[in-house]
Amino acid sequence: MAHDHDHEHGHDHSHQPHPFQPDLEETPLTHYQVMTQAVGDLLVEKGVFSAEELRAMVEAIDAKSQAAGARMVAHAWADPAFKARMLEDVNKAAEELDIDAGGIPIRAVENTEGVHNVIVCTLCSCYPRLLIGLPPDWYKSRSYRSRTVREPRQVLAEFGTTLPDDVEVRVHDSTADLRYMVLPARPAGTEGWDEEALAELVTRDCMIGVTLPKSPNA
Amino acid sequence: MSKQRNDETVLRRHHDMGGLPAGPVEQGEHDYAPWEKRVDAILRLLGDPKRRIITTDELRRGIEELGPGAYDEMSYYERWIASITNNLLEKGVITVDELGRRMAEISAAWPAGVEERKP
């Protein structure tokens, strides 16, 4: 909620009006926004978690982006031994770079000259969020979830990614227990680049597999 | 589509949509609203090693049980908070009375009120 009244806890909750932000208070709440506020408040009052923990978690979620994943990809491009370890076990390889990939196993699938990978979660929205941030809306949409497993080339084309016919497209359907990230192929023309510069080419969408990394000439 | 395809469709549950026909992928994105981040944070805390109150599978089970109509009408984080709340009620972490009372208080205190729910 934009008006965060977690700071009020610790005293009687029966209820002075909250200090509202004038621009927000003119907008009606939805039923589920009210539920969200109420459930969070009740859990704080019951001591399930503290208001500080809740606030810190929101901040941590906000801070996640594709940066951690991009750093891993760039390191894998620069260091073949690391790449091999990453393909073996993403979560463990992440630790080498002080990246927390979480407790759910993530598998990296490597794009090569002959193979292009793309990830989807047909059942819901499983996604390597600790490495590449919160999923975009379209990843959770009915159209992406339905069509990617049946007509991946058409879906990729909608993202502007047209692959030659002789490139095999592999679609990976994530689950609550196993997630995927795409390890894109290193773009030609980046010989001698340092990892920081390489990481700049690695977008969220190319780690989902709907696009290729940015062009080094762009 | 063939008859077999229709049969297959009937046997699926509504969340199981892989391979079904659908329109173009809408690539617009919205920034997550504060309340959506709060839902996400609540779940992350409830599932962390310190608490282990709701697992990812329990969240999903709750979402899949919403029924086809609700599933399609609700937004992503609406489905999440509905499932989280049902799980907390089932586990006795919060009660229906507490929840109802608190929601009524929050609604009454909000100057612009609460949107009517669709019937």
Tab-separated table of C-alpha atoms in Angstrom:
chain	number	residue	atom	x	y	z
A	1	MET	CA	0.000	0.000	0.000
A	2	ALA	CA	1.217	3.448	-0.736
A	3	HIS	CA	0.130	4.674	2.648
A	4	ASP	CA	2.252	2.503	4.802
A	5	HIS	CA	0.883	2.394	8.273
A	6	ASP	CA	3.092	-0.329	9.622
A	7	HIS	CA	4.750	2.269	11.820
A	8	GLU	CA	1.577	2.432	13.863
A	9	HIS	CA	2.019	-0.979	15.343
A	10	GLY	CA	2.600	-1.590	18.940
A	11	HIS	CA	-0.362	0.440	20.076
A	12	ASP	CA	-4.101	0.013	20.006
A	13	HIS	CA	-5.236	-0.541	16.477
A	14	SER	CA	-8.817	0.510	16.961
A	15	HIS	CA	-8.323	3.036	14.868
A	16	GLN	CA	-7.432	6.586	14.348
A	17	PRO	CA	-7.589	7.489	10.693
A	18	HIS	CA	-4.297	7.010	8.898
A	19	PRO	CA	-2.385	9.959	7.550
A	20	PHE	CA	-3.442	9.782	3.923
A	21	GLN	CA	-1.617	11.099	0.926
A	22	PRO	CA	-4.029	13.532	-0.686
A	23	ASP	CA	-3.468	12.342	-4.257
A	24	LEU	CA	-3.958	8.699	-3.326
A	25	GLU	CA	-6.912	9.025	-1.020
A	26	GLU	CA	-9.084	10.158	-3.905
A	27	THR	CA	-8.732	6.752	-5.542
A	28	PRO	CA	-11.022	4.006	-4.272
A	29	LEU	CA	-9.304	0.869	-3.061
A	30	THR	CA	-10.112	-2.482	-4.570
A	31	HIS	CA	-11.327	-5.401	-2.493
A	32	TYR	CA	-7.990	-7.182	-2.847
A	33	GLN	CA	-5.975	-4.096	-1.970
A	34	VAL	CA	-7.939	-3.906	1.272
A	35	MET	CA	-7.318	-7.620	1.842
A	36	THR	CA	-3.588	-7.110	1.249
A	37	GLN	CA	-3.428	-4.291	3.768
A	38	ALA	CA	-5.449	-6.257	6.326
A	39	VAL	CA	-3.494	-9.511	6.001
A	40	GLY	CA	-0.142	-7.716	6.300
A	41	ASP	CA	-1.325	-5.779	9.363
A	42	LEU	CA	-2.686	-8.890	11.083
A	43	LEU	CA	0.519	-10.857	10.485
A	44	VAL	CA	2.584	-8.017	11.929
A	45	GLU	CA	0.316	-7.736	14.965
A	46	LYS	CA	0.525	-11.454	15.572
A	47	GLY	CA	4.289	-11.294	15.412
A	48	VAL	CA	4.569	-13.600	12.384
A	49	PHE	CA	6.934	-10.998	10.992
A	50	SER	CA	7.747	-7.446	11.963
A	51	ALA	CA	6.840	-4.301	10.095
A	52	GLU	CA	10.571	-3.782	9.554
A	53	GLU	CA	10.957	-7.220	7.990
A	54	LEU	CA	8.048	-6.496	5.667
A	55	ARG	CA	9.466	-3.163	4.637
A	56	ALA	CA	12.933	-4.604	4.110
A	57	MET	CA	11.509	-7.384	1.941
A	58	VAL	CA	9.641	-4.899	-0.260
A	59	GLU	CA	12.904	-3.010	-0.687
A	60	ALA	CA	14.795	-6.189	-1.506
A	61	ILE	CA	12.206	-7.112	-4.147
A	62	ASP	CA	12.471	-3.621	-5.597
A	63	ALA	CA	16.232	-3.896	-5.787
A	64	LYS	CA	16.238	-7.115	-7.844
A	65	SER	CA	16.903	-6.677	-11.520
A	66	GLN	CA	18.520	-8.584	-14.333
A	67	ALA	CA	21.927	-7.402	-13.094
A	68	ALA	CA	22.901	-10.556	-11.181
A	69	GLY	CA	22.008	-12.806	-14.104
A	70	ALA	CA	23.796	-10.531	-16.551
A	71	ARG	CA	26.926	-10.622	-14.408
A	72	MET	CA	26.860	-14.428	-14.421
A	73	VAL	CA	26.402	-14.576	-18.179
A	74	ALA	CA	29.243	-12.127	-18.793
A	75	HIS	CA	31.514	-14.100	-16.471
A	76	ALA	CA	30.581	-17.327	-18.247
A	77	TRP	CA	31.455	-15.751	-21.603
A	78	ALA	CA	34.821	-14.651	-20.259
A	79	ASP	CA	35.704	-17.817	-18.345
A	80	PRO	CA	34.932	-21.208	-19.954
A	81	ALA	CA	35.649	-23.089	-16.723
A	82	PHE	CA	33.053	-20.980	-14.916
A	83	LYS	CA	30.627	-21.558	-17.766
A	84	ALA	CA	31.030	-25.309	-17.330
A	85	ARG	CA	30.324	-25.006	-13.613
A	86	MET	CA	27.324	-22.781	-14.308
A	87	LEU	CA	25.864	-25.307	-16.735
A	88	GLU	CA	26.432	-27.964	-14.081
A	89	ASP	CA	24.824	-26.042	-11.181
A	90	VAL	CA	23.659	-22.439	-11.471
A	91	ASN	CA	22.912	-21.975	-7.791
A	92	LYS	CA	26.396	-23.103	-6.770
A	93	ALA	CA	28.141	-21.131	-9.508
A	94	ALA	CA	26.240	-18.015	-8.398
A	95	GLU	CA	27.823	-18.303	-4.946
A	96	GLU	CA	31.250	-17.865	-6.523
A	97	LEU	CA	30.160	-14.364	-7.525
A	98	ASP	CA	28.455	-13.690	-4.180
A	99	ILE	CA	25.061	-13.927	-5.853
A	100	ASP	CA	22.184	-15.581	-3.990
A	101	ALA	CA	20.196	-17.594	-6.522
A	102	GLY	CA	17.843	-18.960	-3.870
A	103	GLY	CA	17.039	-22.486	-2.812
A	104	ILE	CA	15.097	-23.664	-5.848
A	105	PRO	CA	17.349	-25.292	-8.470
A	106	ILE	CA	17.932	-23.234	-11.608
A	107	ARG	CA	19.267	-24.812	-14.783
A	108	ALA	CA	21.116	-22.754	-17.383
A	109	VAL	CA	20.385	-23.713	-20.976
A	110	GLU	CA	23.027	-22.629	-23.459
A	111	ASN	CA	22.392	-21.089	-26.847
A	112	THR	CA	24.822	-22.240	-29.517
A	113	GLU	CA	25.132	-21.862	-33.258
A	114	GLY	CA	22.570	-24.592	-33.808
A	115	VAL	CA	20.327	-24.313	-30.733
A	116	HIS	CA	18.172	-21.491	-29.360
A	117	ASN	CA	16.464	-21.870	-25.977
A	118	VAL	CA	13.422	-20.088	-24.603
A	119	ILE	CA	11.783	-20.429	-21.191
A	120	VAL	CA	8.133	-20.366	-20.185
A	121	CYS	CA	5.980	-21.485	-17.278
A	122	THR	CA	2.769	-22.847	-18.755
A	123	LEU	CA	1.206	-23.577	-15.361
A	124	CYS	CA	1.892	-20.285	-13.623
A	125	SER	CA	4.872	-17.935	-13.531
A	126	CYS	CA	7.938	-19.784	-12.247
A	127	TYR	CA	10.945	-17.685	-13.102
A	128	PRO	CA	14.538	-17.208	-11.870
A	129	ARG	CA	13.613	-13.932	-10.191
A	130	LEU	CA	16.596	-13.755	-7.876
A	131	LEU	CA	18.825	-13.638	-10.943
A	132	ILE	CA	16.765	-11.596	-13.398
A	133	GLY	CA	14.173	-9.722	-11.289
A	134	LEU	CA	10.389	-9.953	-11.268
A	135	PRO	CA	8.844	-11.441	-14.397
A	136	PRO	CA	7.362	-9.046	-16.969
A	137	ASP	CA	3.585	-9.039	-17.373
A	138	TRP	CA	3.724	-10.841	-20.685
A	139	TYR	CA	5.610	-13.788	-19.189
A	140	LYS	CA	2.550	-14.390	-16.990
A	141	SER	CA	0.025	-13.814	-19.770
A	142	ARG	CA	-2.289	-16.445	-21.177
A	143	SER	CA	-0.968	-15.921	-24.693
A	144	TYR	CA	2.708	-16.413	-23.812
A	145	ARG	CA	2.020	-19.389	-21.555
A	146	SER	CA	-0.268	-21.066	-24.083
A	147	ARG	CA	1.559	-20.472	-27.320
A	148	THR	CA	5.255	-20.677	-26.509
A	149	VAL	CA	5.177	-24.461	-26.243
A	150	ARG	CA	3.197	-24.897	-29.464
A	151	GLU	CA	4.507	-22.226	-31.803
A	152	PRO	CA	7.713	-20.837	-30.310
A	153	ARG	CA	9.021	-19.465	-33.594
A	154	GLN	CA	5.915	-17.322	-34.092
A	155	VAL	CA	6.120	-16.082	-30.508
A	156	LEU	CA	9.807	-15.246	-30.941
A	157	ALA	CA	8.979	-13.428	-34.176
A	158	GLU	CA	6.541	-11.233	-32.233
A	159	PHE	CA	9.522	-10.190	-30.130
A	160	GLY	CA	11.449	-9.401	-33.295
A	161	THR	CA	13.570	-12.544	-33.087
A	162	THR	CA	13.623	-14.458	-36.337
A	163	LEU	CA	15.821	-17.522	-36.324
A	164	PRO	CA	17.131	-19.407	-39.353
A	165	ASP	CA	15.208	-22.613	-40.076
A	166	ASP	CA	18.211	-24.776	-39.305
A	167	VAL	CA	18.443	-23.470	-35.754
A	168	GLU	CA	16.662	-25.839	-33.395
A	169	VAL	CA	14.358	-24.099	-30.895
A	170	ARG	CA	14.107	-25.729	-27.479
A	171	VAL	CA	11.346	-24.661	-25.109
A	172	HIS	CA	11.786	-25.226	-21.378
A	173	ASP	CA	8.666	-25.342	-19.206
A	174	SER	CA	9.538	-24.235	-15.665
A	175	THR	CA	8.013	-25.641	-12.501
A	176	ALA	CA	7.909	-24.695	-8.844
A	177	ASP	CA	10.836	-27.076	-8.289
A	178	LEU	CA	13.045	-26.388	-11.316
A	179	ARG	CA	13.572	-23.107	-13.078
A	180	TYR	CA	15.569	-22.188	-16.131
A	181	MET	CA	17.605	-19.302	-17.428
A	182	VAL	CA	18.993	-18.953	-20.920
A	183	LEU	CA	22.742	-18.562	-21.317
A	184	PRO	CA	22.857	-16.606	-24.579
A	185	ALA	CA	25.686	-16.983	-27.063
A	186	ARG	CA	28.395	-14.351	-26.809
A	187	PRO	CA	27.899	-11.822	-29.608
A	188	ALA	CA	30.546	-11.688	-32.317
A	189	GLY	CA	32.667	-8.564	-32.237
A	190	THR	CA	33.150	-8.521	-28.464
A	191	GLU	CA	36.632	-10.035	-28.406
A	192	GLY	CA	38.732	-8.463	-25.683
A	193	TRP	CA	35.771	-6.781	-23.931
A	194	ASP	CA	35.834	-6.719	-20.166
A	195	GLU	CA	33.056	-8.364	-18.192
A	196	GLU	CA	31.399	-5.129	-17.222
A	197	ALA	CA	31.025	-4.130	-20.852
A	198	LEU	CA	29.837	-7.624	-21.763
A	199	ALA	CA	27.197	-7.546	-19.009
A	200	GLU	CA	25.746	-4.385	-20.563
A	201	LEU	CA	24.733	-6.459	-23.588
A	202	VAL	CA	22.842	-9.017	-21.505
A	203	THR	CA	19.180	-8.070	-21.202
A	204	ARG	CA	16.440	-9.708	-19.170
A	205	ASP	CA	14.682	-10.764	-22.359
A	206	CYS	CA	17.729	-12.539	-23.777
A	207	MET	CA	17.966	-14.581	-20.557
A	208	ILE	CA	14.302	-15.528	-21.044
A	209	GLY	CA	15.235	-16.363	-24.615
A	210	VAL	CA	12.750	-14.187	-26.498
A	211	THR	CA	15.539	-11.998	-27.848
A	212	LEU	CA	19.284	-12.107	-28.464
A	213	PRO	CA	21.815	-10.012	-26.526
A	214	LYS	CA	22.239	-6.396	-27.592
A	215	SER	CA	24.470	-5.858	-30.577
A	216	PRO	CA	27.982	-4.671	-29.663
A	217	ASN	CA	27.759	-2.107	-32.447
A	218	ALA	CA	24.582	-0.474	-31.198
B	1	MET	CA	-9.332	-28.480	-34.257
B	2	SER	CA	-9.758	-32.222	-33.998
B	3	LYS	CA	-12.089	-34.011	-31.650
B	4	GLN	CA	-9.155	-35.282	-29.675
B	5	ARG	CA	-8.079	-31.712	-29.040
B	6	ASN	CA	-11.496	-30.844	-27.685
B	7	ASP	CA	-11.462	-33.783	-25.322
B	8	GLU	CA	-8.048	-32.790	-24.153
B	9	THR	CA	-9.314	-29.297	-23.429
B	10	VAL	CA	-12.170	-30.590	-21.327
B	11	LEU	CA	-9.874	-32.681	-19.127
B	12	ARG	CA	-7.480	-29.853	-18.377
B	13	ARG	CA	-7.769	-27.654	-15.371
B	14	HIS	CA	-8.034	-23.996	-16.212
B	15	HIS	CA	-4.509	-23.018	-15.216
B	16	ASP	CA	-3.018	-25.698	-17.453
B	17	MET	CA	-2.939	-23.728	-20.687
B	18	GLY	CA	0.221	-24.888	-22.437
B	19	GLY	CA	-0.395	-25.461	-26.150
B	20	LEU	CA	-3.876	-23.976	-26.273
B	21	PRO	CA	-4.669	-21.377	-28.928
B	22	ALA	CA	-4.360	-17.757	-27.810
B	23	GLY	CA	-3.854	-14.307	-29.291
B	24	PRO	CA	-0.661	-12.303	-29.795
B	25	VAL	CA	1.595	-11.670	-26.810
B	26	GLU	CA	0.893	-8.180	-25.460
B	27	GLN	CA	4.329	-6.858	-24.666
B	28	GLY	CA	3.311	-3.838	-22.597
B	29	GLU	CA	4.533	-3.900	-19.022
B	30	HIS	CA	3.393	-2.047	-15.919
B	31	ASP	CA	5.477	-1.063	-12.940
B	32	TYR	CA	4.393	-3.045	-9.956
B	33	ALA	CA	2.173	-1.042	-7.597
B	34	PRO	CA	3.112	-0.797	-3.914
B	35	TRP	CA	0.280	-3.132	-2.895
B	36	GLU	CA	1.519	-5.745	-5.378
B	37	LYS	CA	5.014	-5.594	-3.916
B	38	ARG	CA	3.464	-5.960	-0.471
B	39	VAL	CA	1.728	-9.167	-1.578
B	40	ASP	CA	4.997	-10.482	-2.950
B	41	ALA	CA	6.861	-9.555	0.224
B	42	ILE	CA	4.218	-11.175	2.450
B	43	LEU	CA	4.554	-14.448	0.564
B	44	ARG	CA	8.347	-14.352	0.576
B	45	LEU	CA	8.379	-13.848	4.344
B	46	LEU	CA	5.763	-16.544	4.971
B	47	GLY	CA	7.800	-19.013	2.926
B	48	ASP	CA	11.279	-18.174	4.205
B	49	PRO	CA	13.341	-20.656	6.249
B	50	LYS	CA	12.532	-18.787	9.460
B	51	ARG	CA	8.777	-19.275	9.079
B	52	ARG	CA	7.912	-21.919	6.488
B	53	ILE	CA	4.198	-21.165	6.804
B	54	ILE	CA	3.250	-21.260	3.097
B	55	THR	CA	5.188	-23.098	0.391
B	56	THR	CA	5.211	-22.280	-3.321
B	57	ASP	CA	3.130	-25.383	-3.932
B	58	GLU	CA	0.517	-24.321	-1.411
B	59	LEU	CA	0.344	-20.901	-3.056
B	60	ARG	CA	-0.170	-22.543	-6.422
B	61	ARG	CA	-2.760	-24.987	-5.125
B	62	GLY	CA	-4.690	-22.021	-3.724
B	63	ILE	CA	-4.512	-20.198	-7.049
B	64	GLU	CA	-5.565	-23.242	-9.032
B	65	GLU	CA	-8.580	-23.713	-6.764
B	66	LEU	CA	-9.947	-20.247	-7.480
B	67	GLY	CA	-12.071	-21.625	-10.304
B	68	PRO	CA	-11.954	-20.714	-13.982
B	69	GLY	CA	-14.056	-17.526	-13.761
B	70	ALA	CA	-12.168	-15.951	-10.880
B	71	TYR	CA	-8.818	-17.043	-12.270
B	72	ASP	CA	-9.394	-15.216	-15.515
B	73	GLU	CA	-10.974	-12.104	-14.007
B	74	MET	CA	-8.489	-11.521	-11.234
B	75	SER	CA	-5.138	-9.906	-11.781
B	76	TYR	CA	-1.957	-11.778	-10.997
B	77	TYR	CA	-1.391	-10.439	-7.474
B	78	GLU	CA	-5.104	-10.569	-6.703
B	79	ARG	CA	-4.845	-14.322	-7.242
B	80	TRP	CA	-1.816	-14.408	-4.987
B	81	ILE	CA	-3.378	-12.536	-2.065
B	82	ALA	CA	-6.568	-14.598	-2.367
B	83	SER	CA	-4.532	-17.794	-2.158
B	84	ILE	CA	-2.287	-16.515	0.646
B	85	THR	CA	-5.344	-15.474	2.652
B	86	ASN	CA	-7.105	-18.814	2.139
B	87	ASN	CA	-3.967	-20.661	3.204
B	88	LEU	CA	-3.652	-18.527	6.351
B	89	LEU	CA	-7.309	-19.129	7.210
B	90	GLU	CA	-6.976	-22.885	6.663
B	91	LYS	CA	-3.904	-23.022	8.865
B	92	GLY	CA	-5.568	-20.946	11.565
B	93	VAL	CA	-2.906	-18.229	11.432
B	94	ILE	CA	-5.691	-15.678	11.077
B	95	THR	CA	-9.450	-16.069	11.502
B	96	VAL	CA	-12.320	-15.045	9.271
B	97	ASP	CA	-13.600	-12.704	11.980
B	98	GLU	CA	-10.300	-10.904	12.396
B	99	LEU	CA	-9.919	-10.527	8.675
B	100	GLY	CA	-13.463	-9.306	8.114
B	101	ARG	CA	-13.240	-6.799	10.915
B	102	ARG	CA	-9.910	-5.433	9.808
B	103	MET	CA	-10.998	-5.142	6.182
B	104	ALA	CA	-14.126	-3.262	7.250
B	105	GLU	CA	-12.016	-0.858	9.322
B	106	ILE	CA	-9.601	-0.186	6.507
B	107	SER	CA	-12.439	0.338	4.030
B	108	ALA	CA	-14.291	2.700	6.345
B	109	ALA	CA	-11.171	4.766	6.989
B	110	TRP	CA	-10.297	5.215	3.331
B	111	PRO	CA	-11.691	8.544	2.098
B	112	ALA	CA	-12.577	7.398	-1.398
B	113	GLY	CA	-14.068	4.116	-0.195
B	114	VAL	CA	-13.792	0.760	-1.882
B	115	GLU	CA	-14.717	-0.179	-5.439
B	116	GLU	CA	-17.829	-2.267	-5.857
B	117	ARG	CA	-16.920	-5.861	-6.594
B	118	LYS	CA	-18.228	-7.343	-9.775
B	119	PRO	CA	-21.144	-9.672	-8.997
